Amino acid sequence: MGTDREKLVVIGNGMAGISAVEQILKLTSKFDITVFGSEPHPNYNRIMLSYVLEGSKTMDDIILNDLNWYRDNGITLHTGTTVVRIEEETKEVVAENGLRVPYDKILIATGSNSFILPIPGSDKEGVVGFRDIADCHQMLEAAKTYRKAAVIGGGLLGLEAAKGLVQLGMEVTVVHLMEDLMERQLDHQAALMLKSELERQGIKFKMGAQTTELLGDKRVSGLQFADGTELEAEFVVMAVGIKPNIAVAKASGIETGRGIVVNDYLQTSMEGVYSVGECTEHRGICYGLVAPLFEQGIVMAKHISGVETAPYAGSVVSTKLKISGVDVFSTGEFIDGPEHTVISSKDEWKRTYKKILLKDNALIGAVLFGDIDDSAELQKLIKQNAEMTDELHASLMGGGCCGSGEKKTKSVETMSDEEIVCGCNGVTKGTIVDVITNQGLTTVDEIKACTGATRSCGGCKPVVEQILQYVLGDGFTSAAKQGICGCTTLSRDEIVAEIKAKGLQTTKEVMNVLGWNQPEGCSKCRPAINYYLGMLNPDTYEDEKESRFVNERMGANIQKDGTYTVVPRMYGGVTTPEDLKKIADVSLKYDVKVVKVTGGQRLDLIGVKKEDLPKVWAELDMPSGYAYAKSLRTVKTCVGSQFCRFGTQDSMGMGALLERKFERLDFPAKFKMAVNGCPRNCAESCTKDIGIVGNDGGWEIFIGGNGGIKARLADSLCKVKTDEELIELCGAIMQYYRETGNYLERTSEWVERMGLDHIKSVVVDDIEGRKALVERIEFALKQVTDPWKKMLGDDENRNKLFHSLEMSDQL
Ligand SMILES: Cc1cc2nc3c(=O)[nH]c(=O)nc-3n(C[C@H](O)[C@H](O)[C@H](O)COP(=O)(O)OP(=O)(O)OC[C@H]3O[C@@H](n4cnc5c(N)ncnc54)[C@H](O)[C@@H]3O)c2cc1C
Ligand SMILES: NC(=O)c1ccc[n+]([C@@H]2O[C@H](COP(=O)([O-])OP(=O)(O)OC[C@H]3O[C@@H](n4cnc5c(N)ncnc54)[C@H](O)[C@@H]3O)[C@@H](O)[C@H]2O)c1
Ligand code: SF4
Ligand code: FES
């Protein structure tokens, strides 16, 4: 390599170091760059470790710069190599393994270490921090063996770790020192709402608890608290904050405080040595989030490259918790004092809360819970120290009638090109404008694929949309409409219309004819098109197994240990001694680990080996319960008039009838029903896609209920007098949902999107329309068959899927 080039050594292969290198590469080629990293990996997106733990991303998904990137940019990378000091006299960087590398300039970006409480027992087996891939691996492994976990610290990291462990099947208690969760980001009200939402999601809390010791022999077995109480725990995650990693700077005589002290150009006290990221202390502040490190990197890169730059003046930080179903956001100041004016609103029913703090009429901080649509807008206004006006108040707090979209576009217009829009991925407004203008991008998904913006927490999506709107102007509405995935700009309705109009028959054909930008499609569009094709052509469409999710392909739900579950039908939740005996015999014979009564009133045989599935189905000789499918799952029933003293309607009989009639059809998403014999509603119709309640000698039909993460109470659609009307209406509702629902859209969302009145006008008021819907569902029902039976008769596919060549001999 050219010897006349300056030698830049980067200590720390994390997000700060490498994003600064990316900025430098954009400005100059004057450096020979060498990077040292203690971890054995190339640069990865640390913030996405929460998603790896939670299971929605893999380690491969979070690599930001793979080894080719270093090679292509002529960068020498030493992974798994820790630098111990800088020798100013010899102008060399010295690594732990004795390696010495000469330098002209240095960038220290050594990040932080997890803070481990200095209490007895914190070095026991089963106690980890949550900082890197190695920690994440340990947590994933622990969840395979142990059940009870404690997370010490109820900050952002602790809560994301706790949710991840719950998703992995552990029983998790968050042990928090203070009375409020995330007390560094939230006020009391938001903290209360957050705690109750997380409790709903299965996390337990021990608040105001000071851990004094970790108990156990070699391995941790519990926690001892200052008040004398104890908590059992086989695995402990410490998430009580971070400590800037200043070891190299200290050993080299560079000025340090809590972090490595830098000036406004990120220069340390040693000539030619810069520092960025979490290890850095600027104007007395060490940051613990990614947005500041990108901002520091931009200034540092310009300075070291000899490009004029404004000084770094510090960052206004904001946080967003990355837990699905929990929308919480905080930026700037959030605890009010006498000097503040507080604007707030709380809606206990919608579980939303918004608080904005003003000082001298300027916006200085905000906390949002439940609805964080305004987060990006607020963050920007607070950065700009914007003045509150009547118009702004109306747009932020409601009550404004018009113009807020226009105002938002105006406010992105005033952003500078260098302003970071996506804090998680360091993407500036300038970059987004550039890809829209020069590469002709028209959707947020395309911008995500090209720049990374919106890829992590998603908090920046509204601003990215506003920039699109601002750049495309009038072209926005048509062009910026979101396709169903990154492969197309066509919406669901357009795809369905094209399939009908052009008579398209296969997913491949849809993608070819409709100009997909990826010939094979992706995991989002393939199952959706497969569904739409099957819904439109129930008699002719050949279902594409390879376009189905794994559980649907296998006809069973895969479990975390690689075994499967088998759930046979139990119509209306009613079984017989004969069926129970068969289930018991099969469970014993195939060593089923657990037989569980499900929330949908049937039996789940958990822990069946893949190769045993066909034998289990054959010996049970019962219909598939479709517990794995986007289809009618269960019809839960109460005892009803056959036995209950209050029952006026035969709920068991009706439930079983409806389940038999409508089973096996594909729906956009899973579909659950309930039938009750009287308004006491013992089988909980209010949380079902269709809930039926015996009432006044007839039935009342409810739709759009959901008991999952986003709970929704079902809406009353109508009352009917006879069983025939009830069955007809159920069929019409189902078919209308099948025909208009977006793939994966539950009825709770569908009802909100379509409007209850509209659905009523189609399925209740329009008698002819209803009849046509019923005819179409009856036709589709004629085509369905039991998938287990089908698989048992299909030697080729069965052998391919279940690797059990001798099956046919045994059947
Ligand atoms: C699970 C998790 C979730 C997070 N989520 C978010 C989020 O949603 N939003 C957000 O803004 N922030 C989040 N953060 C914080 C964010 O990841 C950090 O702010 C960011 O990674 C800091 O980058 P850095 O480069 O300064 O430090 P690091 O990413 O820690 O990188 C420093 C690197 O330097 C290496 N190193 C240290 N010393 C040496 C040495 N002597 N020689 C060689 N190499 C060395 C380290 O091994 C490390 O790889 C999260 C953090 C975690 C752990
Ligand atoms: N979504 C995000 O933005 C995100 C997610 C994860 C991590 N991070 C960042 O990673 C870093 C580490 O996160 P963190 O949550 O560990 O840090 P933190 O400092 O934000 O929170 C630590 C929490 O632990 C509590 N605590 C301290 N001592 C305790 C004790 N002895 N017992 C029980 N609780 C105790 C504190 O009261 C505090 O709420 C932070 O900089 C954070 O901003 C951000
Ligand atoms: S809903 Fe009514 S009929 Fe059904 S079990 Fe409860 S009380 Fe009895
Ligand atoms: S700010 Fe988190 S993805 Fe953009």
Coordinates of C-alpha atoms in Angstrom, one line a residue, residues 1 13 31 103 219 252 330 517 567 731 735 804 811:
M1 CA 0.0 0.0 0.0
N13 CA -14.6 -2.0 15.7
F31 CA -5.4 7.3 5.0
Y103 CA 0.3 5.5 13.4
R219 CA -24.0 -21.3 39.8
S252 CA -1.6 6.0 27.5
S330 CA -39.0 10.2 25.5
N517 CA -38.2 -6.2 -8.7
V567 CA -53.9 -30.5 18.0
G731 CA -70.6 -17.2 6.3
Q735 CA -66.2 -14.5 3.1
S804 CA -39.6 -41.4 7.2
L811 CA -49.8 -47.2 7.9

